PDB file of C-alpha atoms and ligand atoms in Angstrom:
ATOM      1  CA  UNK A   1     108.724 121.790 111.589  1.00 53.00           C
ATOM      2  CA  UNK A   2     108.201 125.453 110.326  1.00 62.00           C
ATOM      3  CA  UNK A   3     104.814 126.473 109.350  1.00 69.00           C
ATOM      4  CA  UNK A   4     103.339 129.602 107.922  1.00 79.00           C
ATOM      5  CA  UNK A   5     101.859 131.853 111.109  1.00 76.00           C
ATOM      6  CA  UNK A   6      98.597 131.564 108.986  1.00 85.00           C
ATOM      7  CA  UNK A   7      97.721 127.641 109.057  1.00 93.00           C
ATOM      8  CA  UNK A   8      98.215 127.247 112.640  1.00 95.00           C
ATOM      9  CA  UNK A   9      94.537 126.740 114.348  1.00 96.00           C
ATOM     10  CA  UNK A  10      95.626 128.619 117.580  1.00 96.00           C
ATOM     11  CA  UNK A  11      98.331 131.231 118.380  1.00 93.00           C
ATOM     12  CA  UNK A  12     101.765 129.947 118.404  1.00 92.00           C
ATOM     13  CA  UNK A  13     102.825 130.100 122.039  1.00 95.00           C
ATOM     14  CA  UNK A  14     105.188 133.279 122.822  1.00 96.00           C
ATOM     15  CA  UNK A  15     109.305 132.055 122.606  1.00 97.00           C
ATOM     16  CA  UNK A  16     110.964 132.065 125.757  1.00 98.00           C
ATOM     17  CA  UNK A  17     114.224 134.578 126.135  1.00 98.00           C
ATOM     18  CA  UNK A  18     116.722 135.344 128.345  1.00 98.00           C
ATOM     19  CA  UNK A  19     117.447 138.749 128.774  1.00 98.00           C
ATOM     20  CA  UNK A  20     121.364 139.693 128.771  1.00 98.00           C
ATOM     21  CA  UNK A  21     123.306 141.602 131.042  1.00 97.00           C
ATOM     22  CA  UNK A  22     124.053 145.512 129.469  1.00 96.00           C
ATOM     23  CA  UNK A  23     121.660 144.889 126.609  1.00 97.00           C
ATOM     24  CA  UNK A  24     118.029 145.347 125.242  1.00 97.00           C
ATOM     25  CA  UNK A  25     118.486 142.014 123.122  1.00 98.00           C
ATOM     26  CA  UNK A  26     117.213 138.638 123.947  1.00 98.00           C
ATOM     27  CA  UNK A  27     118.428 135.196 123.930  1.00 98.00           C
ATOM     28  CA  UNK A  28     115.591 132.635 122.307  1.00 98.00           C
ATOM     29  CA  UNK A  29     115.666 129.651 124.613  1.00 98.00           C
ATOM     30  CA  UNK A  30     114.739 126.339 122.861  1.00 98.00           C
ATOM     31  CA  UNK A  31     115.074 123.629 125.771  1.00 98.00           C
ATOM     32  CA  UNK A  32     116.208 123.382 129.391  1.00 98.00           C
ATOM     33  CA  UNK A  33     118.472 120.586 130.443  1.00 98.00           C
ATOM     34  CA  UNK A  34     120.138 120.114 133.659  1.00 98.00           C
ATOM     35  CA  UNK A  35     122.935 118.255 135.133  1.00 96.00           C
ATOM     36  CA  UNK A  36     122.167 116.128 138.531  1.00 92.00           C
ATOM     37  CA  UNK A  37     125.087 115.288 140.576  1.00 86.00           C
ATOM     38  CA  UNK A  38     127.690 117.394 139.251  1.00 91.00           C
ATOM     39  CA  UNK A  39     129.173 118.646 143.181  1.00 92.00           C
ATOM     40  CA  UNK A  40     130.679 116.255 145.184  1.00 84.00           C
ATOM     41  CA  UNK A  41     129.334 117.691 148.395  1.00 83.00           C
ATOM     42  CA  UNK A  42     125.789 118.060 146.732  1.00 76.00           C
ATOM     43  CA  UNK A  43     125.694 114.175 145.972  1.00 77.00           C
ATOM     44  CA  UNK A  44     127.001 113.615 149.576  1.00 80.00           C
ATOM     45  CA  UNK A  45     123.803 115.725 151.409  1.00 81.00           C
ATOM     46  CA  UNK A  46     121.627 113.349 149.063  1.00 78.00           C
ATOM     47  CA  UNK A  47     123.139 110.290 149.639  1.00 80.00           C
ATOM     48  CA  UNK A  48     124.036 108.818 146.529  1.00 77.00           C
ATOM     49  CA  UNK A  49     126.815 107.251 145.120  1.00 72.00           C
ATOM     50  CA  UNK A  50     129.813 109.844 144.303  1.00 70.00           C
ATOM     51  CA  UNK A  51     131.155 107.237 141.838  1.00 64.00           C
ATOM     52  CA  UNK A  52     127.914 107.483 139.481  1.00 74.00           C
ATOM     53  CA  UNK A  53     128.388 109.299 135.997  1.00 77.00           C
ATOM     54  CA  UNK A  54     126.106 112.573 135.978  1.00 77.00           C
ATOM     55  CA  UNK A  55     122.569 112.317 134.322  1.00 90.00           C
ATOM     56  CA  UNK A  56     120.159 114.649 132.924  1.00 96.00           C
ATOM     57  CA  UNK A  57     117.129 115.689 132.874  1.00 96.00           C
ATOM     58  CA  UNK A  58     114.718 118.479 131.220  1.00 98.00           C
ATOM     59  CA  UNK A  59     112.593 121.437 132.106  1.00 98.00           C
ATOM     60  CA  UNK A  60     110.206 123.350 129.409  1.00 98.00           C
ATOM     61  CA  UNK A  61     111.458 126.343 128.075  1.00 98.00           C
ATOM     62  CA  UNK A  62     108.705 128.451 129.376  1.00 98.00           C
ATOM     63  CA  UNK A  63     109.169 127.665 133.301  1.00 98.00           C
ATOM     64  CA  UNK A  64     111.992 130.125 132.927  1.00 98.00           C
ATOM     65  CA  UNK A  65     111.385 133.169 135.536  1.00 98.00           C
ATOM     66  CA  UNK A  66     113.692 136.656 135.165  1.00 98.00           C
ATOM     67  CA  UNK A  67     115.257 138.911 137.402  1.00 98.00           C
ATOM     68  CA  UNK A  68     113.513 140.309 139.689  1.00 98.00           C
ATOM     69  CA  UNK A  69     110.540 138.340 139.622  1.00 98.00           C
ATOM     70  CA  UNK A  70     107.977 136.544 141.820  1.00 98.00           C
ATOM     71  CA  UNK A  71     108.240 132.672 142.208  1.00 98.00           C
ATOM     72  CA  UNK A  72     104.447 131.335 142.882  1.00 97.00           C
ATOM     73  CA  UNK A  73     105.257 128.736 145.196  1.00 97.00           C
ATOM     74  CA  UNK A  74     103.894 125.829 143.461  1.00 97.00           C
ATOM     75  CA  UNK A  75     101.376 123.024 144.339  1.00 96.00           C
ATOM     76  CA  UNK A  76     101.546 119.928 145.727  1.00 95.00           C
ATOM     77  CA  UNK A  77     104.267 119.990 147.802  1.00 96.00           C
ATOM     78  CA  UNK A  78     105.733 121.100 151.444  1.00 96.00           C
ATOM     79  CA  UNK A  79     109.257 120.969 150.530  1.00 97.00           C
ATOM     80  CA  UNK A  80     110.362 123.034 147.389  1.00 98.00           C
ATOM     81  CA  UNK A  81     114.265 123.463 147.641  1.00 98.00           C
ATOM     82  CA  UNK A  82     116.470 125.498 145.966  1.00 98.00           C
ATOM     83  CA  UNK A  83     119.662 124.641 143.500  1.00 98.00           C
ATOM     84  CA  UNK A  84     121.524 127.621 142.606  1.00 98.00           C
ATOM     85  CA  UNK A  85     123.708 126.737 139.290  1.00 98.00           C
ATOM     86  CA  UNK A  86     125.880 128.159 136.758  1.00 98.00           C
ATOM     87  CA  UNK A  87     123.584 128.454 133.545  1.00 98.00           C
ATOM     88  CA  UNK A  88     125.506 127.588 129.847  1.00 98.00           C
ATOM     89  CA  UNK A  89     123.442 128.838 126.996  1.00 98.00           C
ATOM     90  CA  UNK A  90     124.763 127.409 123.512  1.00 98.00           C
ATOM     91  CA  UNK A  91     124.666 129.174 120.425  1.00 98.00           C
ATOM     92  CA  UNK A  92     125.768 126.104 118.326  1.00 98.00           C
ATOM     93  CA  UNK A  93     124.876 122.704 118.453  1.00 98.00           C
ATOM     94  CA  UNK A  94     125.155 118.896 116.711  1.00 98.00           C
ATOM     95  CA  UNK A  95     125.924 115.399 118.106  1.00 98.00           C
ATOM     96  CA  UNK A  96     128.778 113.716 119.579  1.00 98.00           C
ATOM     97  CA  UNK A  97     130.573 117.020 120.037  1.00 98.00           C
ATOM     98  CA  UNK A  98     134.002 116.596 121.911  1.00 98.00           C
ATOM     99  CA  UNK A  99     134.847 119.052 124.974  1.00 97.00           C
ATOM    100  CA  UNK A 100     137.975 120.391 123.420  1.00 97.00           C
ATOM    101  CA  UNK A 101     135.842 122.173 120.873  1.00 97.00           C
ATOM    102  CA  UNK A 102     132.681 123.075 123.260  1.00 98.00           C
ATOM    103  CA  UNK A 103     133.402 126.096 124.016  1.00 98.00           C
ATOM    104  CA  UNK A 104     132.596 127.702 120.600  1.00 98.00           C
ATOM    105  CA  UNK A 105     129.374 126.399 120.856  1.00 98.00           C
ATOM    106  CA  UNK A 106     128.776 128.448 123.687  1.00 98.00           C
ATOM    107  CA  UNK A 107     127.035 131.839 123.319  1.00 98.00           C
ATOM    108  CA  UNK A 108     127.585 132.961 127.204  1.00 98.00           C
ATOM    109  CA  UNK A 109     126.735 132.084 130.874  1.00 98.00           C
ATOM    110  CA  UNK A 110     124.325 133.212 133.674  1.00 98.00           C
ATOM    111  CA  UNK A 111     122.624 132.748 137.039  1.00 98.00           C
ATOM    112  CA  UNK A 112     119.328 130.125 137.614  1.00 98.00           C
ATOM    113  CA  UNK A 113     118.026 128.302 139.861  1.00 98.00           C
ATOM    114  CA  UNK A 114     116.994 124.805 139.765  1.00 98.00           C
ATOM    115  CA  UNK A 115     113.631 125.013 141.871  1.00 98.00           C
ATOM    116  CA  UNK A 116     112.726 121.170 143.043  1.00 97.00           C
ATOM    117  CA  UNK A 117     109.498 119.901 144.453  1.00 97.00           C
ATOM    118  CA  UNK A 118     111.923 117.643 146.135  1.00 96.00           C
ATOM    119  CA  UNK A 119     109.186 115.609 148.195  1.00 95.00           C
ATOM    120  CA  UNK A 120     107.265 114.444 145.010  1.00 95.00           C
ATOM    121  CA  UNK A 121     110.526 114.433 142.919  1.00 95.00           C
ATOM    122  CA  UNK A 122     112.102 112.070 145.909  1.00 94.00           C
ATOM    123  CA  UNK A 123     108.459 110.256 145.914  1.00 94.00           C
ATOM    124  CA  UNK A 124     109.108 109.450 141.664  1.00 92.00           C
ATOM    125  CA  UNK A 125     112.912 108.134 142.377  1.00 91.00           C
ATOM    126  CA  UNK A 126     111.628 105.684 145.126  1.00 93.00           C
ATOM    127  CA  UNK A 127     108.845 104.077 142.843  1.00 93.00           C
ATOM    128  CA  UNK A 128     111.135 104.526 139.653  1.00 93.00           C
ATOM    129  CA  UNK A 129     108.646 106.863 137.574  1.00 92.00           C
ATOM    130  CA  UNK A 130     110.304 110.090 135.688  1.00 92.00           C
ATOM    131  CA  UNK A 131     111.130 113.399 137.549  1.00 93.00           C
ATOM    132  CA  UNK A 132     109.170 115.965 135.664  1.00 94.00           C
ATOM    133  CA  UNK A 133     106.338 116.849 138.969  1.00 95.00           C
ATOM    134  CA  UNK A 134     109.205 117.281 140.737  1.00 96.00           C
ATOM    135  CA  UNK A 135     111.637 119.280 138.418  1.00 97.00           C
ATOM    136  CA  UNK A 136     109.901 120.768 135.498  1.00 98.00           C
ATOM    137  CA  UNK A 137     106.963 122.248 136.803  1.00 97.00           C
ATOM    138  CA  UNK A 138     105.556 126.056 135.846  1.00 97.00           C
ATOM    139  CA  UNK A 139     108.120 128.802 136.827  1.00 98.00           C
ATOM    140  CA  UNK A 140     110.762 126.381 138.081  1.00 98.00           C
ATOM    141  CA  UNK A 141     114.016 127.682 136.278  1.00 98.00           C
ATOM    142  CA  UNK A 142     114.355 131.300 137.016  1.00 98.00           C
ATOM    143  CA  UNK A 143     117.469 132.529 135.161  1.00 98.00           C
ATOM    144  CA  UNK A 144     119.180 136.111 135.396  1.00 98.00           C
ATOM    145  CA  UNK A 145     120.734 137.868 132.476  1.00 98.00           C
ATOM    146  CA  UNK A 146     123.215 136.544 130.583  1.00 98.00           C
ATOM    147  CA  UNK A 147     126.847 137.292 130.156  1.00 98.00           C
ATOM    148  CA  UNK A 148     128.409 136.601 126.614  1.00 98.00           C
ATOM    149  CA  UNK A 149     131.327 134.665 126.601  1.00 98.00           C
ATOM    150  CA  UNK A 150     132.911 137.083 124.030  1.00 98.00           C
ATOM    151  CA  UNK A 151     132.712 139.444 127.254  1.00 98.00           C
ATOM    152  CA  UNK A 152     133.469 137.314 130.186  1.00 98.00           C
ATOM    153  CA  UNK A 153     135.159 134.559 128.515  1.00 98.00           C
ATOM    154  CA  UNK A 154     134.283 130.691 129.993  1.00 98.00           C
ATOM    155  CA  UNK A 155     134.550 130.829 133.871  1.00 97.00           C
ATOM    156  CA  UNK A 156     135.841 127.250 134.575  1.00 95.00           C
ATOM    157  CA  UNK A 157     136.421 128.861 138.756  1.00 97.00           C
ATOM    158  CA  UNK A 158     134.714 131.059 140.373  1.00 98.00           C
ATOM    159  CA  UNK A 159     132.598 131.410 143.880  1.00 98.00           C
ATOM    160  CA  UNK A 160     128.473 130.116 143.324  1.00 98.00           C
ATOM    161  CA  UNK A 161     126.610 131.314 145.899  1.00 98.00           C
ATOM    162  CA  UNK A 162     123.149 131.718 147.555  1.00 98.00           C
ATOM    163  CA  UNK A 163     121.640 133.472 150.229  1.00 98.00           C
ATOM    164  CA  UNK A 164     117.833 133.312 151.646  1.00 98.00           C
ATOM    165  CA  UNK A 165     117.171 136.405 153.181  1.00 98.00           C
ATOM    166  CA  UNK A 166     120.546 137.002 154.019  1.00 98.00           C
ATOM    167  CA  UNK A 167     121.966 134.231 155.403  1.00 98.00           C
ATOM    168  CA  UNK A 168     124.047 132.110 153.178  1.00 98.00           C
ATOM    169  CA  UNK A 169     122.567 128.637 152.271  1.00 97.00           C
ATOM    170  CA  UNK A 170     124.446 127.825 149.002  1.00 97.00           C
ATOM    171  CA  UNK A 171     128.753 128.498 148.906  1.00 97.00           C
ATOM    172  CA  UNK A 172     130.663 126.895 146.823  1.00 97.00           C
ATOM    173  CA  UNK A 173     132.918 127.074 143.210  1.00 97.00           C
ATOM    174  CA  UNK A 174     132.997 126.107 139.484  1.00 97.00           C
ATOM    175  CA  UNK A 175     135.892 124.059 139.977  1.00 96.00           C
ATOM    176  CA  UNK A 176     134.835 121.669 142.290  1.00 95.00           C
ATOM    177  CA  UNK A 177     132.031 120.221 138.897  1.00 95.00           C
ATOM    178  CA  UNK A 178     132.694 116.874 138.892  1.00 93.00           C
ATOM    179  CA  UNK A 179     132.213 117.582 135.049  1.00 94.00           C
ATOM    180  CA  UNK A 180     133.016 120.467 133.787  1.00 95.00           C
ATOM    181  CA  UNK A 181     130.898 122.328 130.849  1.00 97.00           C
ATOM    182  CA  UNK A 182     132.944 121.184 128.037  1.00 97.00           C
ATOM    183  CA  UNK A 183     132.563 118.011 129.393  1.00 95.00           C
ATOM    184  CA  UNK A 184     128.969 118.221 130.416  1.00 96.00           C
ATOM    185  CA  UNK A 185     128.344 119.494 126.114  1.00 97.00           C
ATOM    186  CA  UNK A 186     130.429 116.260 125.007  1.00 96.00           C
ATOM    187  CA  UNK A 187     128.065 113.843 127.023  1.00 95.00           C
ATOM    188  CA  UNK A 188     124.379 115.348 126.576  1.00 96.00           C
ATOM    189  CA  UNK A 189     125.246 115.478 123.169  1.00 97.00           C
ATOM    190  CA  UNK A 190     125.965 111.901 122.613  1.00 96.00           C
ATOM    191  CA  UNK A 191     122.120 111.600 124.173  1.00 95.00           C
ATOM    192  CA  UNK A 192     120.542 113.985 121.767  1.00 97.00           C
ATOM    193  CA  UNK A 193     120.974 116.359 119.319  1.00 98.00           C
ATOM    194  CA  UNK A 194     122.475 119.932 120.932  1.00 98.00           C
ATOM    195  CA  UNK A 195     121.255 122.982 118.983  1.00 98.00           C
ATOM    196  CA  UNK A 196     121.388 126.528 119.220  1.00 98.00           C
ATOM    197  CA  UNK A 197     118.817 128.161 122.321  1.00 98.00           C
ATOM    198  CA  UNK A 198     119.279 125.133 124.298  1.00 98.00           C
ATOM    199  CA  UNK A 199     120.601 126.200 127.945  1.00 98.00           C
ATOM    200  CA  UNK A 200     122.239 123.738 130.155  1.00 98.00           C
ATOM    201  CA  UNK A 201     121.639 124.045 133.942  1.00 98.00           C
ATOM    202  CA  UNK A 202     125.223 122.336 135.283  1.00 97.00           C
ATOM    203  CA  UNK A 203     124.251 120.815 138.521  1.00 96.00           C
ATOM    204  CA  UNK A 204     124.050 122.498 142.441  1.00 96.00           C
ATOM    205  CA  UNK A 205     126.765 123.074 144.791  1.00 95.00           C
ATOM    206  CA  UNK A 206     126.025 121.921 148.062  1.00 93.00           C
ATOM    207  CA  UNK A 207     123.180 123.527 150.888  1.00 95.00           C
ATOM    208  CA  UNK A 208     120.172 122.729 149.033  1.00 95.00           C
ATOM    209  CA  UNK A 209     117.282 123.545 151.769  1.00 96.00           C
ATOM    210  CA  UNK A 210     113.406 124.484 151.515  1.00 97.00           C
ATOM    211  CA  UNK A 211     112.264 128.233 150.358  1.00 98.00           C
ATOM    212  CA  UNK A 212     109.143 128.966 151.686  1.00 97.00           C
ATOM    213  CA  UNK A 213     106.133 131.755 150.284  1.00 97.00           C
ATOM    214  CA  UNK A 214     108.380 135.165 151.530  1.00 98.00           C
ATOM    215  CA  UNK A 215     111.534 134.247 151.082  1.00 98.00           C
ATOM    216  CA  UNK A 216     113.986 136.692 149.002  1.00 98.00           C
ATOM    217  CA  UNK A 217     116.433 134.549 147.416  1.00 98.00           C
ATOM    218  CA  UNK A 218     119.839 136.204 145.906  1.00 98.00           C
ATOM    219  CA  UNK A 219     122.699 134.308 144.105  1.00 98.00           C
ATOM    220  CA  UNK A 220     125.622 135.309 142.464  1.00 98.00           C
ATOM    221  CA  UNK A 221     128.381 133.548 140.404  1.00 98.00           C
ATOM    222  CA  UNK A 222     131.877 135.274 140.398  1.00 98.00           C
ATOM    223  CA  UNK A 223     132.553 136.414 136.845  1.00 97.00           C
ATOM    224  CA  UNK A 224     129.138 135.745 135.532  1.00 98.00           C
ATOM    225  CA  UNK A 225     126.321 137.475 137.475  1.00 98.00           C
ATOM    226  CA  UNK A 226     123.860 137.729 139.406  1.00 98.00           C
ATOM    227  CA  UNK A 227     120.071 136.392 140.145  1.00 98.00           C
ATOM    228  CA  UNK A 228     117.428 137.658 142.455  1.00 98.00           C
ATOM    229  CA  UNK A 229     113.884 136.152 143.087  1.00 98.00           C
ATOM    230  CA  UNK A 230     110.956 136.347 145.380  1.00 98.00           C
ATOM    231  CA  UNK A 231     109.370 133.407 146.384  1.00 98.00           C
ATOM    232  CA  UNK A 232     104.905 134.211 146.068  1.00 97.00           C
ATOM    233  CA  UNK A 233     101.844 132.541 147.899  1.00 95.00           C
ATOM    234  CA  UNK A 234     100.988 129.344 147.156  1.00 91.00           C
ATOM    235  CA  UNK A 235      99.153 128.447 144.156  1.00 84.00           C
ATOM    236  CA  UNK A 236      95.725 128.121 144.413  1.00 81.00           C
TER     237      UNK A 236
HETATM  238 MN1   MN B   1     119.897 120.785 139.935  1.00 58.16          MN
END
């Protein structure tokens, strides 16, 4: 629902961007959804079954954190890990799209993490209650610029990567999705409307592992960009 600014009893909260690569414009994010299971290897470190369909699930818009920033390490848990994925950000939308035509909807491609409170979110799955302590908590997508498609075109291979200070954690590629984005658009959007400012988070190679307060993470996707964040002190 759209309102007039004027009726609204407090502030309307700030929109959440991306910035993109080369360019003093923004891209308005409207939700965060993300892929689980979309690596082969990734769904092998965990332990699940490499036969299961992928699945989503959702942060809030505003957990996004930029380039360059500092990650507070968040409460409540003693084993945040990190999930370095390839970031779609659509510019079109609508339900029961099919993959052939996805890639119009899409208005370009960048760099986040997936930051997981992986003890509590591990704690949820065993008693069957929803993932959101352990996935969408404050600051727990941090996303670098993006790259337009009409620039870089729609990287279906290339070599994901991170490194914690240094030392490479994360290594794989785009091709080895189990879906790929086209594919990925097609099935979210049989689960909900897609519209324009949603960003899709497309699931973690594998070498997930805890990031402590001091660590300097740095990824990088061939073809699309890169991402660099410091992890902060706890919250208090
Ligand atoms: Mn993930």
């Amino acid at each position: 629902m759209s309102a007039d600014a004027s009726r609204f009893v407090i502030p309307p909260p700030p929109q959440p961007a991306l910035a993109i690569a080369g360019s003093e414009q923004l891209f308005p994010v409207r939700r965060i959804w993300c892929v689980g299971r979309n690596y082969l290897e990734h769904i092998k470190e965990m332990g699940q079954d490499e036969r299961e369909p992928p699945f989503f699930f959702a942060k809030p818009a505003d957990a996004i954190v930029p380039d360059g920033a500092t990650v507070p390490y968040p409460s409540l848990t003693t084993d945040l890990h990190h999930e370095v994925e390839l970031v779609v950000a659509l510019k079109g939308g609508g339900r029961f799209l099919k993959a052939a035509a996805a890639n119009d909807l899409i208005w370009g491609y960048g760099v986040g993490i997936d930051l997981t409170r992986r003890d509590l979110q591990i704690a949820s799955r065993n008693i069957k209650r929803p993932w959101e302590i352990g996935k969408a908590f404050d600051a727990s997508a941090p996303c670098g610029a993006l790259a337009p498609a009409a620039k870089i075109g729609h990287p279906a291979k290339g070599r994901i990567t991170l490194k914690c200070n240094g030392e490479l954690r994360q290594d794989g590629d785009l091709a080895q999705m189990i879906w790929n984005v086209p594919e990925v658009i097609e099935k979210l959007s049989e689960m909900v409307a897609l519209a324009p400012g949603d960003i899709i988070m497309t699931g973690t190679p594998s070498g997930v592992a805890a990031t402590v307060p001091g660590d300097r993470l740095e990824c990088e996707i061939e073809g699309v960009g890169k991402l660099t964040v410091t992890m902060g002190p706890a919250l208090k």
